[in-house]
Amino acid sequence: MAEATNPAATSLPAPTISLPLGLDVIRTYSGALICLEIVFGGLVWILVASSNVPVPILQGWVMFVSVTLFCCSLAYLALFLLGLADRINTDWNFMDMVYHFMALLFYFSAFVLEAAATSGVHKHYMNMTMCLSKPDTNIITFMDFRQYSINVVATIFAFFVTVCYGCSMFMGFKRWRK
């Protein structure tokens, strides 16, 4: 009598993972970039929130993107740190590329909106009083110097996060194509 094979055991392919699991993932360039995405994304979130969101229609999207991708990148890194990626049968190289592509699109839009909100400030200081003249752009924002300075730094960090997500997407694309 022949023993029947279990069809469920033979039908699912093994997961495709090029990144190491555990703490070794942090020693790779991809793991280091994910850590930078988390740190810089958290800074964007903190900086925009500390400026009291003076332009909520633009900076609301920046806050949404920074908080959402901070949590998603933290969960993504936790999958590799805890070794859970090995238990989920999927092509992790493809998922890595798609995740970082979507994150790149979202963060690029957030960077552009944060830069627009910051560049819309039009002030002339005369004897420490604010005088408003005709703006050069269609966006007018009213920020004090503290809010303006915080938003400039948030714009710079949003650019850094965008570059990190772009590099991660490129590295994920190279791993996927192999």
mmCIF file of C-alpha atoms in Angstrom:
data_model
loop_
_atom_site.group_PDB
_atom_site.id
_atom_site.type_symbol
_atom_site.label_atom_id
_atom_site.label_comp_id
_atom_site.label_asym_id
_atom_site.label_seq_id
_atom_site.Cartn_x
_atom_site.Cartn_y
_atom_site.Cartn_z
ATOM 1 C CA MET A 1 0.000 0.000 0.000
ATOM 2 C CA ALA A 2 1.530 3.299 -1.121
ATOM 3 C CA GLU A 3 1.577 6.205 1.262
ATOM 4 C CA ALA A 4 -0.273 9.276 -0.044
ATOM 5 C CA THR A 5 1.577 12.573 -0.068
ATOM 6 C CA ASN A 6 0.076 15.593 1.547
ATOM 7 C CA PRO A 7 -0.840 18.044 -1.282
ATOM 8 C CA ALA A 8 -0.752 21.032 1.085
ATOM 9 C CA ALA A 9 2.870 20.362 1.947
ATOM 10 C CA THR A 10 3.979 20.262 -1.678
ATOM 11 C CA SER A 11 1.912 23.084 -3.157
ATOM 12 C CA LEU A 12 3.386 26.175 -1.469
ATOM 13 C CA PRO A 13 6.827 27.349 -2.520
ATOM 14 C CA ALA A 14 9.419 28.298 0.037
ATOM 15 C CA PRO A 15 9.683 32.019 0.785
ATOM 16 C CA THR A 16 12.265 33.938 -1.227
ATOM 17 C CA ILE A 17 14.355 36.067 1.112
ATOM 18 C CA SER A 18 17.703 37.620 0.230
ATOM 19 C CA LEU A 19 18.014 39.606 3.440
ATOM 20 C CA PRO A 20 19.277 37.828 6.541
ATOM 21 C CA LEU A 21 16.991 37.297 9.507
ATOM 22 C CA GLY A 22 17.627 38.384 13.082
ATOM 23 C CA LEU A 23 20.103 41.068 14.082
ATOM 24 C CA ASP A 24 22.176 40.345 10.967
ATOM 25 C CA VAL A 25 19.689 42.360 8.895
ATOM 26 C CA ILE A 26 20.915 45.573 10.539
ATOM 27 C CA ARG A 27 24.440 44.819 9.330
ATOM 28 C CA THR A 28 23.325 45.030 5.685
ATOM 29 C CA TYR A 29 22.926 48.227 3.686
ATOM 30 C CA SER A 30 19.197 47.588 3.344
ATOM 31 C CA GLY A 31 18.768 47.140 7.084
ATOM 32 C CA ALA A 32 20.754 50.289 7.795
ATOM 33 C CA LEU A 33 18.613 52.226 5.308
ATOM 34 C CA ILE A 34 15.426 50.960 6.967
ATOM 35 C CA CYS A 35 16.781 52.154 10.319
ATOM 36 C CA LEU A 36 17.548 55.571 8.786
ATOM 37 C CA GLU A 37 14.033 55.684 7.303
ATOM 38 C CA ILE A 38 12.583 55.076 10.767
ATOM 39 C CA VAL A 39 14.794 57.649 12.504
ATOM 40 C CA PHE A 40 14.449 60.411 9.893
ATOM 41 C CA GLY A 41 10.737 59.681 9.388
ATOM 42 C CA GLY A 42 10.215 59.990 13.136
ATOM 43 C CA LEU A 43 12.057 63.302 13.072
ATOM 44 C CA VAL A 44 9.816 64.598 10.275
ATOM 45 C CA TRP A 45 6.779 63.579 12.308
ATOM 46 C CA ILE A 46 8.089 65.226 15.496
ATOM 47 C CA LEU A 47 9.214 68.418 13.752
ATOM 48 C CA VAL A 48 5.975 69.008 11.848
ATOM 49 C CA ALA A 49 3.932 68.289 14.972
ATOM 50 C CA SER A 50 6.087 70.632 17.073
ATOM 51 C CA SER A 51 5.481 73.479 14.629
ATOM 52 C CA ASN A 52 1.758 73.257 15.520
ATOM 53 C CA VAL A 53 0.908 72.427 11.867
ATOM 54 C CA PRO A 54 0.428 76.023 10.649
ATOM 55 C CA VAL A 55 -0.785 74.909 7.193
ATOM 56 C CA PRO A 56 -3.075 71.953 7.985
ATOM 57 C CA ILE A 57 -4.279 71.357 4.427
ATOM 58 C CA LEU A 58 -0.717 70.662 3.258
ATOM 59 C CA GLN A 59 0.948 69.463 6.422
ATOM 60 C CA GLY A 60 -1.890 67.111 7.335
ATOM 61 C CA TRP A 61 -0.761 64.874 4.479
ATOM 62 C CA VAL A 62 2.860 65.177 5.653
ATOM 63 C CA MET A 63 1.812 64.078 9.143
ATOM 64 C CA PHE A 64 -0.243 61.174 7.764
ATOM 65 C CA VAL A 65 2.601 59.928 5.568
ATOM 66 C CA SER A 66 5.297 60.297 8.215
ATOM 67 C CA VAL A 67 3.299 58.573 10.969
ATOM 68 C CA THR A 68 2.002 55.785 8.701
ATOM 69 C CA LEU A 69 5.354 54.977 7.118
ATOM 70 C CA PHE A 70 7.113 55.224 10.484
ATOM 71 C CA CYS A 71 4.810 52.487 11.806
ATOM 72 C CA CYS A 72 5.000 50.417 8.592
ATOM 73 C CA SER A 73 8.806 50.580 8.434
ATOM 74 C CA LEU A 74 9.027 49.654 12.106
ATOM 75 C CA ALA A 75 6.756 46.632 11.510
ATOM 76 C CA TYR A 76 8.710 45.697 8.366
ATOM 77 C CA LEU A 77 12.002 45.781 10.248
ATOM 78 C CA ALA A 78 10.445 43.791 13.109
ATOM 79 C CA LEU A 79 9.472 41.032 10.637
ATOM 80 C CA PHE A 80 13.121 40.524 9.807
ATOM 81 C CA LEU A 81 14.493 41.081 13.302
ATOM 82 C CA LEU A 82 12.134 38.531 14.835
ATOM 83 C CA GLY A 83 12.581 36.049 11.971
ATOM 84 C CA LEU A 84 8.873 36.083 11.106
ATOM 85 C CA ALA A 85 9.549 36.716 7.416
ATOM 86 C CA ASP A 86 10.718 33.119 7.089
ATOM 87 C CA ARG A 87 7.291 31.841 8.204
ATOM 88 C CA ILE A 88 5.298 33.808 5.609
ATOM 89 C CA ASN A 89 5.419 32.200 2.177
ATOM 90 C CA THR A 90 5.872 35.048 -0.266
ATOM 91 C CA ASP A 91 8.504 36.556 -2.516
ATOM 92 C CA TRP A 92 10.019 38.982 -0.010
ATOM 93 C CA ASN A 93 12.335 40.472 -2.599
ATOM 94 C CA PHE A 94 9.337 41.554 -4.685
ATOM 95 C CA MET A 95 7.432 42.743 -1.597
ATOM 96 C CA ASP A 96 10.474 44.765 -0.507
ATOM 97 C CA MET A 97 10.668 46.502 -3.882
ATOM 98 C CA VAL A 98 6.912 47.228 -4.030
ATOM 99 C CA TYR A 99 6.797 48.509 -0.433
ATOM 100 C CA HIS A 100 9.718 50.866 -0.952
ATOM 101 C CA PHE A 101 8.325 52.064 -4.298
ATOM 102 C CA MET A 102 4.983 52.960 -2.692
ATOM 103 C CA ALA A 103 6.758 54.570 0.268
ATOM 104 C CA LEU A 104 8.926 56.570 -2.141
ATOM 105 C CA LEU A 105 5.845 57.918 -3.932
ATOM 106 C CA PHE A 106 4.144 58.862 -0.671
ATOM 107 C CA TYR A 107 7.223 60.487 0.861
ATOM 108 C CA PHE A 108 8.066 62.375 -2.330
ATOM 109 C CA SER A 109 4.580 63.902 -2.298
ATOM 110 C CA ALA A 110 4.956 64.714 1.411
ATOM 111 C CA PHE A 111 8.351 66.313 0.774
ATOM 112 C CA VAL A 112 6.953 68.474 -2.028
ATOM 113 C CA LEU A 113 4.005 69.614 0.111
ATOM 114 C CA GLU A 114 6.226 70.368 3.111
ATOM 115 C CA ALA A 115 8.578 72.352 0.884
ATOM 116 C CA ALA A 116 5.603 74.244 -0.587
ATOM 117 C CA ALA A 117 4.262 75.072 2.870
ATOM 118 C CA THR A 118 7.680 76.264 3.982
ATOM 119 C CA SER A 119 8.447 78.275 0.867
ATOM 120 C CA GLY A 120 5.080 80.009 1.058
ATOM 121 C CA VAL A 121 6.258 82.059 4.025
ATOM 122 C CA HIS A 122 6.768 85.621 2.936
ATOM 123 C CA LYS A 123 7.993 87.922 5.667
ATOM 124 C CA HIS A 124 9.904 91.103 6.028
ATOM 125 C CA TYR A 125 11.157 91.914 9.476
ATOM 126 C CA MET A 126 11.424 95.584 10.288
ATOM 127 C CA ASN A 127 12.083 96.462 13.883
ATOM 128 C CA MET A 128 10.833 93.010 14.941
ATOM 129 C CA THR A 129 7.351 93.575 13.481
ATOM 130 C CA MET A 130 5.865 91.560 10.653
ATOM 131 C CA CYS A 131 4.992 93.422 7.492
ATOM 132 C CA LEU A 132 3.198 91.622 4.700
ATOM 133 C CA SER A 133 3.845 92.559 1.107
ATOM 134 C CA LYS A 134 2.468 91.135 -2.134
ATOM 135 C CA PRO A 135 3.569 87.461 -2.327
ATOM 136 C CA ASP A 136 5.383 86.021 -5.324
ATOM 137 C CA THR A 137 3.512 82.702 -5.122
ATOM 138 C CA ASN A 138 -0.086 81.576 -4.741
ATOM 139 C CA ILE A 139 0.581 80.027 -1.329
ATOM 140 C CA ILE A 140 0.626 82.391 1.621
ATOM 141 C CA THR A 141 1.475 80.982 5.031
ATOM 142 C CA PHE A 142 1.765 82.838 8.284
ATOM 143 C CA MET A 143 4.467 81.438 10.522
ATOM 144 C CA ASP A 144 6.655 82.979 13.129
ATOM 145 C CA PHE A 145 10.409 82.489 12.889
ATOM 146 C CA ARG A 146 10.348 79.445 15.198
ATOM 147 C CA GLN A 147 7.720 77.664 13.091
ATOM 148 C CA TYR A 148 9.531 78.587 9.892
ATOM 149 C CA SER A 149 12.853 77.228 11.201
ATOM 150 C CA ILE A 150 11.260 73.974 12.343
ATOM 151 C CA ASN A 151 9.560 73.519 8.966
ATOM 152 C CA VAL A 152 12.813 74.132 7.099
ATOM 153 C CA VAL A 153 14.464 71.343 9.102
ATOM 154 C CA ALA A 154 11.406 69.108 8.556
ATOM 155 C CA THR A 155 11.699 69.714 4.809
ATOM 156 C CA ILE A 156 15.376 68.736 4.865
ATOM 157 C CA PHE A 157 14.660 65.530 6.794
ATOM 158 C CA ALA A 158 11.719 64.721 4.496
ATOM 159 C CA PHE A 159 14.172 64.966 1.600
ATOM 160 C CA PHE A 160 16.599 62.616 3.393
ATOM 161 C CA VAL A 161 13.810 60.090 4.021
ATOM 162 C CA THR A 162 12.773 60.294 0.365
ATOM 163 C CA VAL A 163 16.342 59.566 -0.716
ATOM 164 C CA CYS A 164 16.562 56.644 1.752
ATOM 165 C CA TYR A 165 13.347 55.123 0.389
ATOM 166 C CA GLY A 166 14.636 55.615 -3.172
ATOM 167 C CA CYS A 167 17.917 53.847 -2.370
ATOM 168 C CA SER A 168 16.022 51.027 -0.632
ATOM 169 C CA MET A 169 13.750 50.646 -3.649
ATOM 170 C CA PHE A 170 16.736 50.489 -5.986
ATOM 171 C CA MET A 171 18.468 47.873 -3.826
ATOM 172 C CA GLY A 172 15.222 45.890 -3.570
ATOM 173 C CA PHE A 173 14.870 46.023 -7.359
ATOM 174 C CA LYS A 174 18.391 44.645 -7.772
ATOM 175 C CA ARG A 175 17.656 41.786 -5.333
ATOM 176 C CA TRP A 176 14.362 41.004 -7.061
ATOM 177 C CA ARG A 177 15.932 40.858 -10.532
ATOM 178 C CA LYS A 178 18.585 38.303 -9.453
#
